Coordinates of C-alpha atoms in Angstrom, one line a residue:
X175 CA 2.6 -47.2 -19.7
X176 CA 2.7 -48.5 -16.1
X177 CA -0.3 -47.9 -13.8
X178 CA 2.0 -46.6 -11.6
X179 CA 3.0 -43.9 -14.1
X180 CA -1.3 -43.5 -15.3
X181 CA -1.8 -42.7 -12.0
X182 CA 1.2 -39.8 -11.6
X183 CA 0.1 -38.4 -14.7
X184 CA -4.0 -38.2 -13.5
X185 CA -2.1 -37.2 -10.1
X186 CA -0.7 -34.1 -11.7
X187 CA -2.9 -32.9 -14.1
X188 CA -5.6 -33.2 -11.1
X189 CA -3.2 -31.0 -9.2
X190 CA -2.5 -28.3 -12.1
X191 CA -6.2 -27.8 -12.6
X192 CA -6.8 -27.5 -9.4
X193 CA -4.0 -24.4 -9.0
X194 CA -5.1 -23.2 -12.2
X195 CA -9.2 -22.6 -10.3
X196 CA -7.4 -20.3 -8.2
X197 CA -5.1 -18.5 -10.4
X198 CA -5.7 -15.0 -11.1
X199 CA -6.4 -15.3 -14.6
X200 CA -4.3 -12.3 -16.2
X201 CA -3.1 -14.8 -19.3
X202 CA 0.7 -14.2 -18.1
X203 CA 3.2 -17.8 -17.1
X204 CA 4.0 -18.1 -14.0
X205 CA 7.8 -18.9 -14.0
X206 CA 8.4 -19.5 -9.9
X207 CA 5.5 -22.3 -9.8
X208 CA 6.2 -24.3 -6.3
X209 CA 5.4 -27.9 -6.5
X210 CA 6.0 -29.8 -3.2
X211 CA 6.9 -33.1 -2.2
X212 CA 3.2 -34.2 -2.0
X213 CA 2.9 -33.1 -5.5
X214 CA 0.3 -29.8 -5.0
X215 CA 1.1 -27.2 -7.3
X216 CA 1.7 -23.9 -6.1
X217 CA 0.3 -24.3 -2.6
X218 CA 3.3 -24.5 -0.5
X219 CA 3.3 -25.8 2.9
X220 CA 6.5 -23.5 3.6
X221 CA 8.3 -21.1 1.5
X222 CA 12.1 -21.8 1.0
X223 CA 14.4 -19.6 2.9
X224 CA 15.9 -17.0 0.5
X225 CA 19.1 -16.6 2.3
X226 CA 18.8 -12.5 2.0
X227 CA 20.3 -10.4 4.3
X228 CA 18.1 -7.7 5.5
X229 CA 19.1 -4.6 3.8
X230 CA 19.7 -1.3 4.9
X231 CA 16.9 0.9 3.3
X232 CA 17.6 4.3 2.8
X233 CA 15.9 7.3 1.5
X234 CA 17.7 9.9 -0.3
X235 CA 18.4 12.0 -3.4
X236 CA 15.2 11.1 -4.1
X237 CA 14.6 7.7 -4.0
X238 CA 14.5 4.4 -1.9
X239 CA 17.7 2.4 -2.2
X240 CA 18.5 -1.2 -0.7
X241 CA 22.1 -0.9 1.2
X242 CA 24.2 -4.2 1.3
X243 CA 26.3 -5.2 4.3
X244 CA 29.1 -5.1 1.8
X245 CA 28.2 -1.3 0.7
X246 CA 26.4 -2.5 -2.3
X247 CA 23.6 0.1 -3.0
X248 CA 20.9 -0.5 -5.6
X249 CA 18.2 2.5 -6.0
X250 CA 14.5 0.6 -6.6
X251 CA 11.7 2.8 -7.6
X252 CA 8.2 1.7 -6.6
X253 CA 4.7 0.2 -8.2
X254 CA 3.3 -0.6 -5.0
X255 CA -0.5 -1.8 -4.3
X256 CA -2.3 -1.7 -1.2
X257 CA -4.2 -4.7 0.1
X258 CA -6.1 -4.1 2.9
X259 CA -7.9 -6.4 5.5
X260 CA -5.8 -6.9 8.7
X261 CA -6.7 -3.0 10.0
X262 CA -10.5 -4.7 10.7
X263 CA -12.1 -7.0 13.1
X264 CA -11.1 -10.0 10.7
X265 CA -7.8 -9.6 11.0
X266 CA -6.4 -11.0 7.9
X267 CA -5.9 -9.5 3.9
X268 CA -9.3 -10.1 1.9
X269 CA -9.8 -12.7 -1.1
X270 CA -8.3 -15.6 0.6
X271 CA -10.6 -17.4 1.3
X272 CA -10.5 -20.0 -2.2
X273 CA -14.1 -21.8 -2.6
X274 CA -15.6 -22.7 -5.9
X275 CA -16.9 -19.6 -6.7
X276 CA -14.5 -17.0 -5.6
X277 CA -11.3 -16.2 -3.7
X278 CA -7.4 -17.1 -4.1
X279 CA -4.9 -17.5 -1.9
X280 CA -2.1 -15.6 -1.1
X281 CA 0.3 -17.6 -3.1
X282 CA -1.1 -16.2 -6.2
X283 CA -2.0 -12.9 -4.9
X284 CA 1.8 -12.6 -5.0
X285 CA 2.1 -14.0 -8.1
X286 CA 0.0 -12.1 -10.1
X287 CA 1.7 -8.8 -8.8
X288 CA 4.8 -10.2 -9.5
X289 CA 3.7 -11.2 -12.9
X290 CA 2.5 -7.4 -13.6
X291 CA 5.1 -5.8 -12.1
X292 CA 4.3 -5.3 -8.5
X293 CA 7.1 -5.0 -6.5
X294 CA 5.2 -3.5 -3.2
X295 CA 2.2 -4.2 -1.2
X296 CA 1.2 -1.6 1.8
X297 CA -0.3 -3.8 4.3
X298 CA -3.0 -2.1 6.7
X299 CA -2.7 -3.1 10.5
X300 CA -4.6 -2.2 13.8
X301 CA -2.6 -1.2 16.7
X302 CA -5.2 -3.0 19.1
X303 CA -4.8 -6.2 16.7
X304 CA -0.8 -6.1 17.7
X305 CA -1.5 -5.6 21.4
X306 CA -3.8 -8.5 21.7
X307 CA -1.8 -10.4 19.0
X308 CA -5.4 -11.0 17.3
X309 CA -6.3 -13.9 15.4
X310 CA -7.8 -14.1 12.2
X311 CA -10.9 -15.3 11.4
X312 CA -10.9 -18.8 10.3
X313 CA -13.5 -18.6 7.9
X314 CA -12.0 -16.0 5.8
X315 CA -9.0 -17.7 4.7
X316 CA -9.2 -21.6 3.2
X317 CA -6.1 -23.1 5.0
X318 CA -6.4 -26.6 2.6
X319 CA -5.0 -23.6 -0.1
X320 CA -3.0 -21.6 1.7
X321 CA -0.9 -24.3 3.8
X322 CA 1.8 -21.9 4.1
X323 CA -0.4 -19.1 6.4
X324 CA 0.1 -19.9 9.8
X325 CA -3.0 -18.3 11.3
X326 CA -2.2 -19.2 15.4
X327 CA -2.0 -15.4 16.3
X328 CA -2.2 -12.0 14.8
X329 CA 1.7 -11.8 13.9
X330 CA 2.1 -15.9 12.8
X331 CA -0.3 -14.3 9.8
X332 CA 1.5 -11.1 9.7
X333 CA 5.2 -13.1 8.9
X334 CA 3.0 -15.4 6.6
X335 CA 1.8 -13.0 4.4
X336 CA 5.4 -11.4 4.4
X337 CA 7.1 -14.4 3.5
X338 CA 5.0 -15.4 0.9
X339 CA 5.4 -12.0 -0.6
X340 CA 8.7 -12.1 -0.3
X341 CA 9.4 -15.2 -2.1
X342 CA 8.4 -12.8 -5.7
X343 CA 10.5 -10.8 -4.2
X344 CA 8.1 -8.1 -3.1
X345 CA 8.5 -5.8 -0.4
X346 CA 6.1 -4.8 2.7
X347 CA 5.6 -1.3 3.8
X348 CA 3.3 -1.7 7.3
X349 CA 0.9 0.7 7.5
X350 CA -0.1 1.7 11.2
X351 CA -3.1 1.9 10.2
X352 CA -6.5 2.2 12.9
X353 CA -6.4 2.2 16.5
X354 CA -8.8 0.6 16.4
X355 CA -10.8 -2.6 14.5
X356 CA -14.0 -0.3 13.5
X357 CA -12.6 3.2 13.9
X358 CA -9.3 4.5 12.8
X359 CA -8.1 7.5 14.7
X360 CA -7.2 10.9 13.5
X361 CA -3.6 10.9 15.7
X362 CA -1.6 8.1 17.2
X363 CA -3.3 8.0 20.0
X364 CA -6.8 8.4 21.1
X365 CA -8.9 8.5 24.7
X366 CA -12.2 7.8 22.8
X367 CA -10.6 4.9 20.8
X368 CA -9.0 3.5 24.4
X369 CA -5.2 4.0 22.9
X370 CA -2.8 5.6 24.7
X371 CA 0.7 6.7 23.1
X372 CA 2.8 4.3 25.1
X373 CA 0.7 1.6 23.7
X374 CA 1.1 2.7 20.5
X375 CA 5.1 2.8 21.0
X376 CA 4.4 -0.6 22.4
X377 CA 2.8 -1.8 18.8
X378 CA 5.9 -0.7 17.3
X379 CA 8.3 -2.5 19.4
X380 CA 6.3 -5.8 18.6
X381 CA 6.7 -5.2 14.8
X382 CA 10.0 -4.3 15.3
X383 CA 11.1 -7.2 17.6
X384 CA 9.2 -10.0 15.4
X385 CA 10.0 -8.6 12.1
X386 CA 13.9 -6.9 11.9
X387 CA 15.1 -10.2 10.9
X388 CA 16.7 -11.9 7.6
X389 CA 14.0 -14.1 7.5
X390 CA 11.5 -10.6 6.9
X391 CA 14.1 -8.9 4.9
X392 CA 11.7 -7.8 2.3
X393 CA 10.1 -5.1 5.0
X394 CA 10.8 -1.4 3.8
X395 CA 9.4 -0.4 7.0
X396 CA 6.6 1.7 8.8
X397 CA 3.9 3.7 7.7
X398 CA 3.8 5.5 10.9
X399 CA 0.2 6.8 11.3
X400 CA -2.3 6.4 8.4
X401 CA -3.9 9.8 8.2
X402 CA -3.2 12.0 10.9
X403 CA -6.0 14.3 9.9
X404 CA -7.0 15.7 13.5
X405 CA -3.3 17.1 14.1
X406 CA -1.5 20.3 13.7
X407 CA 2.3 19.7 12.0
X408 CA 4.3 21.8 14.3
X409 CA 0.9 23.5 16.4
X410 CA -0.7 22.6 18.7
X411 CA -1.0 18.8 20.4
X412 CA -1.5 16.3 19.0
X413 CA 1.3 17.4 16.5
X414 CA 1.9 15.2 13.9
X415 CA 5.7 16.4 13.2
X416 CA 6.7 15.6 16.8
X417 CA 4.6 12.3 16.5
X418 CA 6.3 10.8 13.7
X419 CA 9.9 12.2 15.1
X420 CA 9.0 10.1 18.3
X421 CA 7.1 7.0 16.6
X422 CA 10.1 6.8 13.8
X423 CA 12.8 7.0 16.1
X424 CA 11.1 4.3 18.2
X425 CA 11.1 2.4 15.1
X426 CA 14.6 3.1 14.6
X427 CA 15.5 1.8 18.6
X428 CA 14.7 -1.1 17.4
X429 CA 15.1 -1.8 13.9
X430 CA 17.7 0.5 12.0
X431 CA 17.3 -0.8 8.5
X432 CA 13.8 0.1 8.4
X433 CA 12.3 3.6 6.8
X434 CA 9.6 6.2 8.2
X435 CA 7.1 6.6 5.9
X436 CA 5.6 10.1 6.8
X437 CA 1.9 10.8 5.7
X438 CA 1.2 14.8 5.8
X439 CA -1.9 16.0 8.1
X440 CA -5.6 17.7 6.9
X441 CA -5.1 21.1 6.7
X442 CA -6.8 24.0 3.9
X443 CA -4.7 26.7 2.4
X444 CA -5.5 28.9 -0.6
X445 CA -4.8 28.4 -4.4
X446 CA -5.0 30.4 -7.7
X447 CA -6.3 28.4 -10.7
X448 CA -6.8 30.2 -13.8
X449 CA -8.9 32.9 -13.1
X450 CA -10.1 31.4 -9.9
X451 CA -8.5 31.9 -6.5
X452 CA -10.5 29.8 -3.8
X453 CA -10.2 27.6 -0.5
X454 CA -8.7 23.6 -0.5
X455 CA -8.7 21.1 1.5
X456 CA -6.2 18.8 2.0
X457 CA -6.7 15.2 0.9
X458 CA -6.3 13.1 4.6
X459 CA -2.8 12.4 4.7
X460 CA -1.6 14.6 2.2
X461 CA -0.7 18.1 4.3
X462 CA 2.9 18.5 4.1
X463 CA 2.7 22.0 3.8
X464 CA 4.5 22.9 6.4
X465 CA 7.0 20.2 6.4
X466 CA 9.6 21.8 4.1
X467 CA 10.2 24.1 7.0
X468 CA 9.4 21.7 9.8
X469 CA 10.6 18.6 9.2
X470 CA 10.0 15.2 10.8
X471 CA 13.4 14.7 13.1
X472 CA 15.0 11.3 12.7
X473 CA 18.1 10.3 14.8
X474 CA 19.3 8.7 11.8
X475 CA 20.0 9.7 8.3
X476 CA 18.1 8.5 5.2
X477 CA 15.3 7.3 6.6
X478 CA 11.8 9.6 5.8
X479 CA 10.1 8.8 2.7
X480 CA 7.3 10.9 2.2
X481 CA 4.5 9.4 2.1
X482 CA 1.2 11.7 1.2
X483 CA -2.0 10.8 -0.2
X484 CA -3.8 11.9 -2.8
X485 CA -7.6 11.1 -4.3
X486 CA -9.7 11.5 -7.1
X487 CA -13.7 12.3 -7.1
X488 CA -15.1 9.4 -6.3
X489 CA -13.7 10.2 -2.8
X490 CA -14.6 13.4 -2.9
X491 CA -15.6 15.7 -6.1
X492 CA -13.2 18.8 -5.0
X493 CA -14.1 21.7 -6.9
X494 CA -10.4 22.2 -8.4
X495 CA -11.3 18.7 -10.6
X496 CA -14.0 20.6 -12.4
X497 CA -14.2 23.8 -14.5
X498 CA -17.4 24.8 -12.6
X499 CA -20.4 23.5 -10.2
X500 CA -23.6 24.2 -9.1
X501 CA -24.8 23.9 -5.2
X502 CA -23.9 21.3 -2.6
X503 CA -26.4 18.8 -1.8
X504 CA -26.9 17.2 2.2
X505 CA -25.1 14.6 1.1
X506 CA -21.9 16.5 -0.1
X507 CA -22.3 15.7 -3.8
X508 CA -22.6 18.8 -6.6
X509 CA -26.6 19.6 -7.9
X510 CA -24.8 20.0 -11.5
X511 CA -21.0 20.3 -12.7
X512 CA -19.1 21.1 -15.9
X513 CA -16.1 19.2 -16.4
X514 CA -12.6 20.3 -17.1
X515 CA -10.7 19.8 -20.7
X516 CA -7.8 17.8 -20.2
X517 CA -4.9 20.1 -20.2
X518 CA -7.4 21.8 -17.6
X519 CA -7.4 19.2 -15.2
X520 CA -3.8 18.1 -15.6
X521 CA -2.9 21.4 -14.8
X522 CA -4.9 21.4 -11.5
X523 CA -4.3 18.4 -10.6
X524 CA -0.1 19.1 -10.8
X525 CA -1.0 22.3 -9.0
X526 CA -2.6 21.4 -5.9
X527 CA -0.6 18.2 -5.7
X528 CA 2.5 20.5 -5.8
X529 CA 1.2 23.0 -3.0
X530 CA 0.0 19.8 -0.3
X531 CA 3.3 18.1 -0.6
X532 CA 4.6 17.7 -4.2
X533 CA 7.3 21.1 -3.8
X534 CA 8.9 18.6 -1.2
X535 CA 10.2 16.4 -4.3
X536 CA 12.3 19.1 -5.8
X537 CA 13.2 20.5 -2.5
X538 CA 14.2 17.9 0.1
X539 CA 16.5 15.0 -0.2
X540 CA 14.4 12.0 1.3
X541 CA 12.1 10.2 -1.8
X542 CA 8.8 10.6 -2.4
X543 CA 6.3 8.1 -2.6
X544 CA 2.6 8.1 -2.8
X545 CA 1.0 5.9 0.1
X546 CA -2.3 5.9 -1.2
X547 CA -4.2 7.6 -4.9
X548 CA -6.4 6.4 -7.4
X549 CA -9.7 4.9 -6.6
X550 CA -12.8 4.7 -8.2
X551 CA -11.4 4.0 -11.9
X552 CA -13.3 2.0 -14.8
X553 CA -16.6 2.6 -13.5
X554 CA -16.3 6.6 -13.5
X555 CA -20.0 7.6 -14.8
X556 CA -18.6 11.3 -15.5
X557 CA -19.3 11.7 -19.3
X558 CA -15.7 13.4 -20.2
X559 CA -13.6 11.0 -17.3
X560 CA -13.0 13.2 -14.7
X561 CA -12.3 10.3 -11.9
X562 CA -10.2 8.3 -13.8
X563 CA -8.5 11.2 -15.7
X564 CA -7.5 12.9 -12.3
X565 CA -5.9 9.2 -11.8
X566 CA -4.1 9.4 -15.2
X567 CA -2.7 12.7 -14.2
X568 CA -1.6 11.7 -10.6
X569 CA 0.8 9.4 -12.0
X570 CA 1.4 11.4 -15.0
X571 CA 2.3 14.2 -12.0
X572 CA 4.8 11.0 -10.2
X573 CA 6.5 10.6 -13.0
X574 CA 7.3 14.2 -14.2
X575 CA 8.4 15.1 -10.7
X576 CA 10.5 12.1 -10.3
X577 CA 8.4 10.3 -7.1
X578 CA 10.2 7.2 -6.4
X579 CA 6.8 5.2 -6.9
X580 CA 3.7 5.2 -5.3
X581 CA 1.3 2.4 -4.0
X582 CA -3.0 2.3 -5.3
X583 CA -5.5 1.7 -3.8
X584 CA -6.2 -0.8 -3.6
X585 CA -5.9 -4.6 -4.5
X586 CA -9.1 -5.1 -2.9
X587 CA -13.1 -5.2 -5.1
X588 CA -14.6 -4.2 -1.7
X589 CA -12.8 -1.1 -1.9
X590 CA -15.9 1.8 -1.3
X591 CA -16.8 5.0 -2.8
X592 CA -19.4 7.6 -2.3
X593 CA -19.7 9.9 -5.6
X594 CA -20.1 8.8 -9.1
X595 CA -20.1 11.0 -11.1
X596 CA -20.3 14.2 -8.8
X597 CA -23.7 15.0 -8.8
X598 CA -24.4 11.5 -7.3
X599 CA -24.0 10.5 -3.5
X600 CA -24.3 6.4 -3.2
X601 CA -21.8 3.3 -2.4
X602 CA -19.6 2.3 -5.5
X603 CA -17.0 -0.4 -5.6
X604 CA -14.2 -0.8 -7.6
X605 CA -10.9 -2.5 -7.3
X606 CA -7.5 -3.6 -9.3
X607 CA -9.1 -7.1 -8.8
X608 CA -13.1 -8.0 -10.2
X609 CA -15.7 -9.1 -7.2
X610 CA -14.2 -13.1 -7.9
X611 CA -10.7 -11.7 -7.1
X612 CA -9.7 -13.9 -9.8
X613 CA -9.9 -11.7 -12.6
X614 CA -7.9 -8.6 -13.1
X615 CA -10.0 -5.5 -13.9
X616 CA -8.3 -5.0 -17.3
X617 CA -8.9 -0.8 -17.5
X618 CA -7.6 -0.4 -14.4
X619 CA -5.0 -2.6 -14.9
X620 CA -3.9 -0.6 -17.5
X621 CA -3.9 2.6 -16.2
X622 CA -1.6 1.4 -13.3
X623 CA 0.8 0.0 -15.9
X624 CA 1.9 3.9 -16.9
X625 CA 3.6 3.3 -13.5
X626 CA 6.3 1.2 -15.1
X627 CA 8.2 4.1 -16.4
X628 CA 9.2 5.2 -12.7
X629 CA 13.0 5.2 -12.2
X630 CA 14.5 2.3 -11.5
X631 CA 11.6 -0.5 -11.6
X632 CA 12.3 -3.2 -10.9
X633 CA 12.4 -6.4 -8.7
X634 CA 13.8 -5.6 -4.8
X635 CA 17.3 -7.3 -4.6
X636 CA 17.9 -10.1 -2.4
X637 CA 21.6 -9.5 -0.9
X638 CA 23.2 -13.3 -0.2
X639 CA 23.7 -13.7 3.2
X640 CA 27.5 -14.0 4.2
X641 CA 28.4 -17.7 5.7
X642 CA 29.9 -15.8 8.1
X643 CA 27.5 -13.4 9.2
X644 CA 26.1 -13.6 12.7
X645 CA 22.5 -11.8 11.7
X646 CA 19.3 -13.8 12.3
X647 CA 17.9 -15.9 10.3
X648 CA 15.0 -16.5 12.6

């Protein structure tokens, strides 16, 4: 052997054991591995252009289908993850920031949902962050790993993440997420929060004019307010069905192959369970109530996906999640509970899901999707489940009804808690990644993987671009 060809081989197994530190170590092959020219293993310093067209996206009879050019229509149903990070003052998705002790990059962020069958990442944003064009900060991200993340501006790292997501062929959904860095807003707009509803219109137009390209054709589209929960749906102002008519059709002004993803309000109705008839309260971004007869007015067809949320008790221990409970402490948490059987619970969870928004699956044509449920998971401390059971059921719930998918949350460890189990108030984290983001929380992991048997799983198609086709490619 040559000393020449020594040194390659020390070269590369130097720069597989390197790749492999950062690898989120789920025991699955990675069959898209990128080696560049310098010889670093998946750490690109670009991705390769795809050559996709940007597809029409469409929402109807109940699901989300990608539209050729060429009238090609393939219906994808959705295991979707949320990965939060750019709605706060840092600017940038968590866990990037690779050291020797923690943190990957976002190269194989993507390729371990891709890898488990991910095929969709909600991405948080901050309208104020889109305005100012806010950069990251430096320090949470290890650029020597993730060459590919341009981190100049707010929307460089937007396309980035993107890009590098859309080489595993996953798609984007943007959440509009806060107003602003450390509050979110409870309507699109906000005198407190210093947001006015032109400058919200004015975020959109920058997503819409940097993103409705080729290059970003793996973008579903907009979340268009991330928990509307201080507005009426068809009331009194702010009114959340006349703000996502105006925010979606903005969208639509300016990039027609996009979808409105429509979260419901925070309103309280009344439900018989069993032999008890009492008062609930919507989950934020779940009220849809009043939907089915007020709907969300699009100047184009096919384009709301409904997009409600839906919790277990480590958000919140409702009383419909348990067969009984004892007073409410300060705090919010129960001074004693008695837990549901499991036919019980399934029953109530299917129940009040139905009356916030689920009736809209069998009744309207646009899909359904859930934009954010789960939570607290593995670490429930209830004796008999109840946290991660009413998980369990939520999907079980998805798939019965025939959702077109749904997205958890969330990717993230940091991801916060207050009550576990519901007699106890505190801070609990728990997330589809451990607190190294290199290892995959295996429970949890498991529970999501009962989202495979949604319709139509599968990877997002890439459309070829035509050699004569006169779209983008910037």
């Amino acid at each position: 052997m040559s000393v020449s060809d020594a040194a390659a081989i020390r070269q590369s197994r130097y720069e597989n054991s390197t790749e492999a530190r950062r690898k989120i170590k789920d025991g699955l092959d990675d069959d898209q591995v990128i080696i560049s020219d310098d010889g670093q293993v998946g750490n690109p310093k670009s991705y390769p252009d795809m050559g996709c067209e940007l597809p029409d996206y469409q929402s109807k009879n109940g699901q989300i289908f990608a539209v050729a050019k060429n009238g090609t229509e393939v219906p994808v149903g959705i295991k979707g993850v949320n990965w939060f990070g750019m709605e706060t003052g840092l600017a940038i998705p968590f866990g990037l920031w690779e050291n020797m002790d923690n943190g990957t990059s976002v190269y194989e962020v993507a390729a371990f949902l891709a890898r488990n069958n991910f095929n969709s990442v909600r991405l948080p944003v901050c309208i104020k962050n889109i305005l100012k064009n806010t950069p990251p900060e430096k320090t949470l991200i290890n650029l020597n790993t993730n060459r590919a993340v341009n981190i100049t501006s707010y929307m460089s790292t937007l396309k980035s993440i993107v890009e590098a997501l859309g080489y595993r062929h996953i798609t984007v959904m943007i959440s509009l997420h806060t107003l602003d860095t450390k509050k979110s807003g409870g309507a699109w707009y906000s005198d407190e929060l210093g947001v006015t509803e032109d400058q919200f219109l004015e975020a959109v137009d920058i997503l819409t004019k940097n993103l409705c390209t080729s290059k970003y054709w793996n973008i579903l589209g907009l979340d268009l307010k991330n928990e509307p929960h201080e507005c009426s749906w068809g009331g009194k102002d702010p009114d959340w069905q006349k703000g996502a008519s105006l925010i979606g059709n903005r969208m639509l002004e300016g990039c027609p192959n996009w979808m409105a993803f429509v979260e419901g309000i925070a309103s309280s109705g009344t439900i018989t369970l069993g032999s008890r008839t009492n008062t609930y309260f919507d989950w934020w971004g779940g009220g849809l109530t009043k939907a089915g007869d007020n709907p969300v007015e699009l100047n184009t067809e096919h384009k709301v996906v409904w997009a409600p949320h839906y919790y277990n008790t480590g958000v919140y221990p409702a009383w419909y999640l348990y067969a009984s409970t004892g007073g409410v402490t300060a705090a919010g948490a129960f001074e004693s509970y008695v837990e549901l059987g499991d036919d019980d619970l399934r029953y109530n969870v299917e129940k009040t899901m139905d009356k916030m928004f689920g009736y809209l699956a069998g009744s309207s044509d646009y899909a359904m999707v859930m934009g954010e449920f789960a939570g607290l998971y593995s670490k429930d401390a209830h004796p008999m489940k109840t946290t991660k059971r009413t998980t369990d059921f939520t999907i079980e719930v998805m798939l019965k009804a025939g959702y077109a998918g749904g997205y958890m949350w969330s990717l993230n460890p940091e991801s916060a808690y207050q009550y576990n189990p519901a007699d106890t108030y505190g801070t609990f984290t728990e997330g589809l990644l451990e607190d190294d983001w290199l290892t995959p929380n295996k429970v949890f992991m498991e529970g999501m993987a009962a989202m495979e048997q949604i319709k139509d799983l599968k990877r997002f198609p890439c459309f070829p671009q035509e050699v004569s086709s006169s779209s983008s490619s910037e």
